[in-house]
Structure formats: C-alpha cells, structure tokens
PDB file of C-alpha atoms in Angstrom:
ATOM      1  CA  UNK G   1      -6.400 -18.262  -9.790  1.00  0.00           C
ATOM      2  CA  UNK G   2      -5.225 -17.097  -6.379  1.00  0.00           C
ATOM      3  CA  UNK G   3      -4.253 -13.441  -6.355  1.00  0.00           C
ATOM      4  CA  UNK G   4      -1.963 -11.767  -3.814  1.00  0.00           C
ATOM      5  CA  UNK G   5      -1.724  -8.022  -3.507  1.00  0.00           C
ATOM      6  CA  UNK G   6       1.668  -6.675  -2.272  1.00  0.00           C
ATOM      7  CA  UNK G   7       1.489  -3.153  -0.728  1.00  0.00           C
ATOM      8  CA  UNK G   8       4.845  -1.685  -0.159  1.00  0.00           C
ATOM      9  CA  UNK G   9       5.426   1.835   1.320  1.00  0.00           C
ATOM     10  CA  UNK G  10       9.074   2.398   0.661  1.00  0.00           C
ATOM     11  CA  UNK G  11       9.829   5.963  -0.358  1.00  0.00           C
ATOM     12  CA  UNK G  12      13.121   5.667  -2.113  1.00  0.00           C
ATOM     13  CA  UNK G  13      13.882   3.767  -5.332  1.00  0.00           C
ATOM     14  CA  UNK G  14      15.124   1.167  -4.928  1.00  0.00           C
ATOM     15  CA  UNK G  15      14.127   0.747  -1.314  1.00  0.00           C
ATOM     16  CA  UNK G  16      14.793  -2.011   1.234  1.00  0.00           C
ATOM     17  CA  UNK G  17      11.025  -2.071   1.826  1.00  0.00           C
ATOM     18  CA  UNK G  18      10.399  -3.074  -1.749  1.00  0.00           C
ATOM     19  CA  UNK G  19      13.232  -5.575  -1.525  1.00  0.00           C
ATOM     20  CA  UNK G  20      11.609  -7.173   1.518  1.00  0.00           C
ATOM     21  CA  UNK G  21       8.229  -7.169  -0.267  1.00  0.00           C
ATOM     22  CA  UNK G  22       9.686  -8.869  -3.246  1.00  0.00           C
ATOM     23  CA  UNK G  23      11.440 -11.482  -1.052  1.00  0.00           C
ATOM     24  CA  UNK G  24       8.144 -12.174   0.713  1.00  0.00           C
ATOM     25  CA  UNK G  25       6.207 -12.398  -2.610  1.00  0.00           C
ATOM     26  CA  UNK G  26       8.840 -14.829  -3.948  1.00  0.00           C
ATOM     27  CA  UNK G  27       8.592 -16.956  -0.885  1.00  0.00           C
ATOM     28  CA  UNK G  28       4.774 -17.190  -1.348  1.00  0.00           C
ATOM     29  CA  UNK G  29       5.177 -17.959  -4.983  1.00  0.00           C
ATOM     30  CA  UNK G  30       7.615 -20.787  -4.223  1.00  0.00           C
ATOM     31  CA  UNK G  31       5.006 -22.429  -2.029  1.00  0.00           C
ATOM     32  CA  UNK G  32       2.015 -21.471  -4.168  1.00  0.00           C
ATOM     33  CA  UNK G  33       3.295 -21.368  -7.852  1.00  0.00           C
ATOM     34  CA  UNK G  34      -0.036 -20.685  -9.486  1.00  0.00           C
ATOM     35  CA  UNK G  35      -0.555 -17.483  -7.441  1.00  0.00           C
ATOM     36  CA  UNK G  36      -0.749 -14.149  -9.330  1.00  0.00           C
ATOM     37  CA  UNK G  37       1.271 -11.413  -7.541  1.00  0.00           C
ATOM     38  CA  UNK G  38       0.172  -7.764  -8.007  1.00  0.00           C
ATOM     39  CA  UNK G  39       2.499  -5.118  -6.526  1.00  0.00           C
ATOM     40  CA  UNK G  40       1.255  -1.689  -5.327  1.00  0.00           C
ATOM     41  CA  UNK G  41       4.030   0.978  -4.782  1.00  0.00           C
ATOM     42  CA  UNK G  42       2.478   3.479  -2.493  1.00  0.00           C
ATOM     43  CA  UNK G  43       5.101   6.126  -3.147  1.00  0.00           C
ATOM     44  CA  UNK G  44       3.503   6.397  -6.684  1.00  0.00           C
ATOM     45  CA  UNK G  45       0.097   6.989  -5.114  1.00  0.00           C
ATOM     46  CA  UNK G  46       1.126   9.455  -2.268  1.00  0.00           C
ATOM     47  CA  UNK G  47      -0.642  12.516  -3.701  1.00  0.00           C
ATOM     48  CA  UNK G  48      -3.696  10.481  -4.694  1.00  0.00           C
ATOM     49  CA  UNK G  49      -3.993   9.119  -1.170  1.00  0.00           C
ATOM     50  CA  UNK G  50      -3.732  12.633   0.328  1.00  0.00           C
ATOM     51  CA  UNK G  51      -6.306  13.995  -2.141  1.00  0.00           C
ATOM     52  CA  UNK G  52      -8.544  11.121  -1.301  1.00  0.00           C
ATOM     53  CA  UNK G  53      -8.322  11.898   2.486  1.00  0.00           C
ATOM     54  CA  UNK G  54      -9.181  15.560   1.717  1.00  0.00           C
ATOM     55  CA  UNK G  55     -12.015  14.997  -0.732  1.00  0.00           C
ATOM     56  CA  UNK G  56     -13.231  11.428  -0.058  1.00  0.00           C
ATOM     57  CA  UNK G  57     -12.862  10.579  -3.768  1.00  0.00           C
ATOM     58  CA  UNK G  58     -10.122   8.276  -5.058  1.00  0.00           C
ATOM     59  CA  UNK G  59      -8.358   9.001  -8.380  1.00  0.00           C
ATOM     60  CA  UNK G  60      -8.553   6.291 -11.035  1.00  0.00           C
ATOM     61  CA  UNK G  61      -5.043   5.094 -10.114  1.00  0.00           C
ATOM     62  CA  UNK G  62      -5.908   4.851  -6.412  1.00  0.00           C
ATOM     63  CA  UNK G  63      -9.315   3.271  -7.149  1.00  0.00           C
ATOM     64  CA  UNK G  64      -7.410   0.525  -9.086  1.00  0.00           C
ATOM     65  CA  UNK G  65      -5.061  -0.036  -6.136  1.00  0.00           C
ATOM     66  CA  UNK G  66      -7.905  -0.186  -3.665  1.00  0.00           C
ATOM     67  CA  UNK G  67      -9.740  -2.676  -5.935  1.00  0.00           C
ATOM     68  CA  UNK G  68      -6.608  -4.815  -6.305  1.00  0.00           C
ATOM     69  CA  UNK G  69      -6.240  -5.081  -2.528  1.00  0.00           C
ATOM     70  CA  UNK G  70      -9.864  -5.700  -1.797  1.00  0.00           C
ATOM     71  CA  UNK G  71     -10.279  -8.236  -4.502  1.00  0.00           C
ATOM     72  CA  UNK G  72      -6.995 -10.209  -3.683  1.00  0.00           C
ATOM     73  CA  UNK G  73      -7.270 -13.458  -1.915  1.00  0.00           C
ATOM     74  CA  UNK G  74      -4.312 -12.546   0.236  1.00  0.00           C
ATOM     75  CA  UNK G  75      -2.222  -9.541   1.130  1.00  0.00           C
ATOM     76  CA  UNK G  76       1.453  -8.813   1.804  1.00  0.00           C
ATOM     77  CA  UNK G  77       1.953  -5.477   3.515  1.00  0.00           C
ATOM     78  CA  UNK G  78       5.449  -4.068   4.141  1.00  0.00           C
ATOM     79  CA  UNK G  79       6.331  -0.640   5.605  1.00  0.00           C
ATOM     80  CA  UNK G  80       9.433   1.162   6.603  1.00  0.00           C
ATOM     81  CA  UNK G  81       9.675   2.151  10.251  1.00  0.00           C
ATOM     82  CA  UNK G  82       9.418   5.942  10.992  1.00  0.00           C
ATOM     83  CA  UNK G  83       9.467   7.200  14.572  1.00  0.00           C
ATOM     84  CA  UNK G  84       9.062   3.662  15.951  1.00  0.00           C
ATOM     85  CA  UNK G  85       5.873   2.849  13.844  1.00  0.00           C
ATOM     86  CA  UNK G  86       4.582   2.300  10.385  1.00  0.00           C
ATOM     87  CA  UNK G  87       4.910   5.169   7.877  1.00  0.00           C
ATOM     88  CA  UNK G  88       2.240   7.816   7.504  1.00  0.00           C
ATOM     89  CA  UNK G  89       1.787   6.882   3.850  1.00  0.00           C
ATOM     90  CA  UNK G  90       1.246   3.220   4.724  1.00  0.00           C
ATOM     91  CA  UNK G  91      -1.360   4.142   7.387  1.00  0.00           C
ATOM     92  CA  UNK G  92      -3.084   6.633   5.198  1.00  0.00           C
ATOM     93  CA  UNK G  93      -3.567   4.043   2.404  1.00  0.00           C
ATOM     94  CA  UNK G  94      -5.250   1.645   4.865  1.00  0.00           C
ATOM     95  CA  UNK G  95      -7.327   4.579   6.162  1.00  0.00           C
ATOM     96  CA  UNK G  96      -8.861   5.163   2.799  1.00  0.00           C
ATOM     97  CA  UNK G  97     -10.078   1.532   2.482  1.00  0.00           C
ATOM     98  CA  UNK G  98     -13.613   0.656   3.552  1.00  0.00           C
ATOM     99  CA  UNK G  99     -13.392  -0.582   7.080  1.00  0.00           C
ATOM    100  CA  UNK G 100     -14.766  -4.004   6.101  1.00  0.00           C
ATOM    101  CA  UNK G 101     -12.498  -4.340   2.963  1.00  0.00           C
ATOM    102  CA  UNK G 102     -10.067  -6.779   4.670  1.00  0.00           C
ATOM    103  CA  UNK G 103     -12.491  -8.814   6.717  1.00  0.00           C
ATOM    104  CA  UNK G 104     -10.963 -12.314   7.013  1.00  0.00           C
ATOM    105  CA  UNK G 105      -8.261 -11.705   4.483  1.00  0.00           C
ATOM    106  CA  UNK G 106      -5.027 -13.461   5.242  1.00  0.00           C
ATOM    107  CA  UNK G 107      -2.073 -11.001   5.455  1.00  0.00           C
ATOM    108  CA  UNK G 108       1.643 -11.384   5.804  1.00  0.00           C
ATOM    109  CA  UNK G 109       3.177  -8.368   7.460  1.00  0.00           C
ATOM    110  CA  UNK G 110       6.647  -7.002   7.189  1.00  0.00           C
ATOM    111  CA  UNK G 111       8.658  -3.979   8.090  1.00  0.00           C
ATOM    112  CA  UNK G 112      12.186  -2.533   7.482  1.00  0.00           C
ATOM    113  CA  UNK G 113      14.352  -0.268   9.562  1.00  0.00           C
ATOM    114  CA  UNK G 114      17.873   0.736  10.321  1.00  0.00           C
ATOM    115  CA  UNK G 115      18.305  -1.218  13.521  1.00  0.00           C
ATOM    116  CA  UNK G 116      16.843  -4.378  15.179  1.00  0.00           C
ATOM    117  CA  UNK G 117      15.477  -2.186  18.031  1.00  0.00           C
ATOM    118  CA  UNK G 118      12.425  -1.360  15.884  1.00  0.00           C
ATOM    119  CA  UNK G 119      11.348  -4.978  15.177  1.00  0.00           C
ATOM    120  CA  UNK G 120       8.556  -4.649  17.882  1.00  0.00           C
ATOM    121  CA  UNK G 121       6.727  -2.464  15.319  1.00  0.00           C
ATOM    122  CA  UNK G 122       5.398  -5.810  13.980  1.00  0.00           C
ATOM    123  CA  UNK G 123       3.547  -6.766  17.184  1.00  0.00           C
ATOM    124  CA  UNK G 124       2.839  -3.304  18.619  1.00  0.00           C
ATOM    125  CA  UNK G 125       1.684  -1.339  15.501  1.00  0.00           C
ATOM    126  CA  UNK G 126       1.067  -3.641  12.506  1.00  0.00           C
ATOM    127  CA  UNK G 127      -0.796  -6.456  14.237  1.00  0.00           C
ATOM    128  CA  UNK G 128      -3.178  -4.081  15.997  1.00  0.00           C
ATOM    129  CA  UNK G 129      -3.821  -2.233  12.777  1.00  0.00           C
ATOM    130  CA  UNK G 130      -4.747  -5.357  10.879  1.00  0.00           C
ATOM    131  CA  UNK G 131      -6.659  -6.765  13.870  1.00  0.00           C
ATOM    132  CA  UNK G 132      -8.771  -3.581  13.809  1.00  0.00           C
ATOM    133  CA  UNK G 133      -9.382  -4.123  10.090  1.00  0.00           C
ATOM    134  CA  UNK G 134     -10.360  -7.708  10.879  1.00  0.00           C
ATOM    135  CA  UNK G 135      -7.684  -9.196   8.603  1.00  0.00           C
ATOM    136  CA  UNK G 136      -5.949 -12.354   9.631  1.00  0.00           C
ATOM    137  CA  UNK G 137      -2.119 -11.988   9.866  1.00  0.00           C
ATOM    138  CA  UNK G 138      -0.159 -15.164   9.647  1.00  0.00           C
ATOM    139  CA  UNK G 139       1.904 -16.183  12.673  1.00  0.00           C
ATOM    140  CA  UNK G 140       5.277 -15.210  11.284  1.00  0.00           C
ATOM    141  CA  UNK G 141       5.918 -11.585  10.558  1.00  0.00           C
ATOM    142  CA  UNK G 142       9.195 -10.395   9.054  1.00  0.00           C
ATOM    143  CA  UNK G 143      11.328  -7.480  10.072  1.00  0.00           C
ATOM    144  CA  UNK G 144      14.535  -6.647   8.162  1.00  0.00           C
ATOM    145  CA  UNK G 145      17.062  -4.396   9.744  1.00  0.00           C
ATOM    146  CA  UNK G 146      20.038  -3.009   7.612  1.00  0.00           C
ATOM    147  CA  UNK G 147      22.273  -5.655   9.033  1.00  0.00           C
ATOM    148  CA  UNK G 148      20.035  -8.440   7.671  1.00  0.00           C
ATOM    149  CA  UNK G 149      20.904  -7.537   4.114  1.00  0.00           C
ATOM    150  CA  UNK G 150      24.557  -8.097   4.539  1.00  0.00           C
ATOM    151  CA  UNK G 151      24.163 -11.738   5.442  1.00  0.00           C
ATOM    152  CA  UNK G 152      20.536 -12.631   4.552  1.00  0.00           C
ATOM    153  CA  UNK G 153      20.508 -16.260   5.630  1.00  0.00           C
ATOM    154  CA  UNK G 154      18.293 -15.759   8.695  1.00  0.00           C
ATOM    155  CA  UNK G 155      16.137 -13.303   6.749  1.00  0.00           C
ATOM    156  CA  UNK G 156      15.613 -15.771   3.998  1.00  0.00           C
ATOM    157  CA  UNK G 157      14.535 -18.425   6.517  1.00  0.00           C
ATOM    158  CA  UNK G 158      12.021 -16.095   8.173  1.00  0.00           C
ATOM    159  CA  UNK G 159      10.745 -15.030   4.789  1.00  0.00           C
ATOM    160  CA  UNK G 160      10.317 -18.595   3.620  1.00  0.00           C
ATOM    161  CA  UNK G 161       8.434 -19.573   6.746  1.00  0.00           C
ATOM    162  CA  UNK G 162       6.096 -16.587   6.498  1.00  0.00           C
ATOM    163  CA  UNK G 163       5.554 -17.332   2.731  1.00  0.00           C
ATOM    164  CA  UNK G 164       4.628 -20.924   3.468  1.00  0.00           C
ATOM    165  CA  UNK G 165       2.181 -19.867   6.177  1.00  0.00           C
ATOM    166  CA  UNK G 166       0.358 -17.421   3.829  1.00  0.00           C
ATOM    167  CA  UNK G 167       0.381 -20.019   0.997  1.00  0.00           C
ATOM    168  CA  UNK G 168      -1.125 -22.564   3.462  1.00  0.00           C
ATOM    169  CA  UNK G 169      -3.928 -20.151   4.325  1.00  0.00           C
ATOM    170  CA  UNK G 170      -4.668 -19.658   0.587  1.00  0.00           C
ATOM    171  CA  UNK G 171      -4.602 -23.305  -0.304  1.00  0.00           C
ATOM    172  CA  UNK G 172      -5.100 -26.766   1.038  1.00  0.00           C
ATOM    173  CA  UNK G 173      -1.323 -27.238   1.409  1.00  0.00           C
ATOM    174  CA  UNK G 174      -0.499 -27.334   5.081  1.00  0.00           C
ATOM    175  CA  UNK G 175       2.355 -25.213   6.434  1.00  0.00           C
ATOM    176  CA  UNK G 176       5.234 -27.181   7.852  1.00  0.00           C
ATOM    177  CA  UNK G 177       4.750 -27.484  11.589  1.00  0.00           C
ATOM    178  CA  UNK G 178       7.157 -25.477  13.814  1.00  0.00           C
ATOM    179  CA  UNK G 179       8.818 -27.644  16.522  1.00  0.00           C
ATOM    180  CA  UNK G 180       8.699 -25.392  19.480  1.00  0.00           C
ATOM    181  CA  UNK G 181       9.863 -27.956  21.886  1.00  0.00           C
ATOM    182  CA  UNK G 182       6.580 -27.728  23.822  1.00  0.00           C
ATOM    183  CA  UNK G 183       5.452 -30.832  25.548  1.00  0.00           C
ATOM    184  CA  UNK G 184       1.807 -30.904  26.701  1.00  0.00           C
ATOM    185  CA  UNK G 185       1.396 -31.245  30.548  1.00  0.00           C
ATOM    186  CA  UNK G 186      -0.612 -34.429  30.194  1.00  0.00           C
ATOM    187  CA  UNK G 187       2.239 -35.957  28.253  1.00  0.00           C
ATOM    188  CA  UNK G 188       4.733 -34.978  30.984  1.00  0.00           C
ATOM    189  CA  UNK G 189       2.440 -36.555  33.588  1.00  0.00           C
ATOM    190  CA  UNK G 190       2.283 -39.804  31.471  1.00  0.00           C
ATOM    191  CA  UNK G 191       6.156 -39.893  31.482  1.00  0.00           C
ATOM    192  CA  UNK G 192       6.487 -39.096  27.793  1.00  0.00           C
ATOM    193  CA  UNK G 193       8.666 -36.385  26.271  1.00  0.00           C
TER     194      UNK G 193
END
C-alpha cells in the first residue's frame, strides 16, 4: 500500500494551513484511492522538536512522526508564511530529520499566508529546502492566500493538479499533460503549429 505523510505546521486550531494540507491530501486520494494518508500536526510536537534540538534525542511521539515521514512513499508538506518564509517550527522539524531521510522522496509543497505577495515562498524557500534534503518536489506547488478561501475555484484547480502530479510519481498513472502552448523550434521551422 502506498503511504503519504502529511506534515502541517499550522499553529492555530483550526488553521488554514491544515485546511490546505487536507485539500492537497484529498486531491492525491482522488487520483490514488488506495493511498494511506497519515497526518502529522507539528503544533502538537513543538516542545518535542525543541527538546530534540537541545538534546539530540527525540521523544516517543517525535520518533513516531519522524518514522512516519521517513517510511512514507510520498510527502505533503505545508507551512504558514512567517516573515516571508516558512515557519520556524516547520524548519526545525525538518532539521531534526537525518540529512538523507528524504533522498528521492516525492513531495508536494504548499504554504498559506494572508496575502498573495508571499507566494514566492514556494520557489525561494521551500524548493531550496527540499532540494537540499534531496527530495523531489512535484512541479506544481500550492499557495493559498486568505482571499483564496472566499472563492476556492482556482485553489481547487491548483490543488487537483498538484495532487495528480504526486499520485503520478507514486504510481504508474501518468499525470495529465499541461498544455503550455509551447511549440518546439523545429516544428516552427517545418511550418507546423
């Protein structure tokens, strides 16, 4: 059975970060119904993460979360944006993982924030973090601003696309191709469009 770990770093309850994580998990489940989804709420592990950083030893609850993430076939990682980057709790959790724990693991990244201006966090903070950890982020990352929740049509479309991409990485089901309108130069020279 394919397992997907969902790491969410929202601090409030309920949080828009958890809502986005659930939306992304649902989109993967729609494309890969046999997948088992396991959610890790980092807010519940905040003290354990801090103690692990100070002592080097994880609590049983943190060890279980680490084992869930490292054993999973795929990962969904969602953080709120604080000061134009991922949250400290989110980063600290990934800091306590073994540096090779995510080698080659497909990951769908997401973030939430109050305004669309912070959407670049996906490409300038999250992608470099997961590149350093040698994980393999899918092409579509999903950012949800406060305004996205009022009329979630576009957010649903982006989440669905990202979910299909992660499902495709985890199975033999190809993701739907994205028509970018790109025409190869050779085709243009040959007169085709």
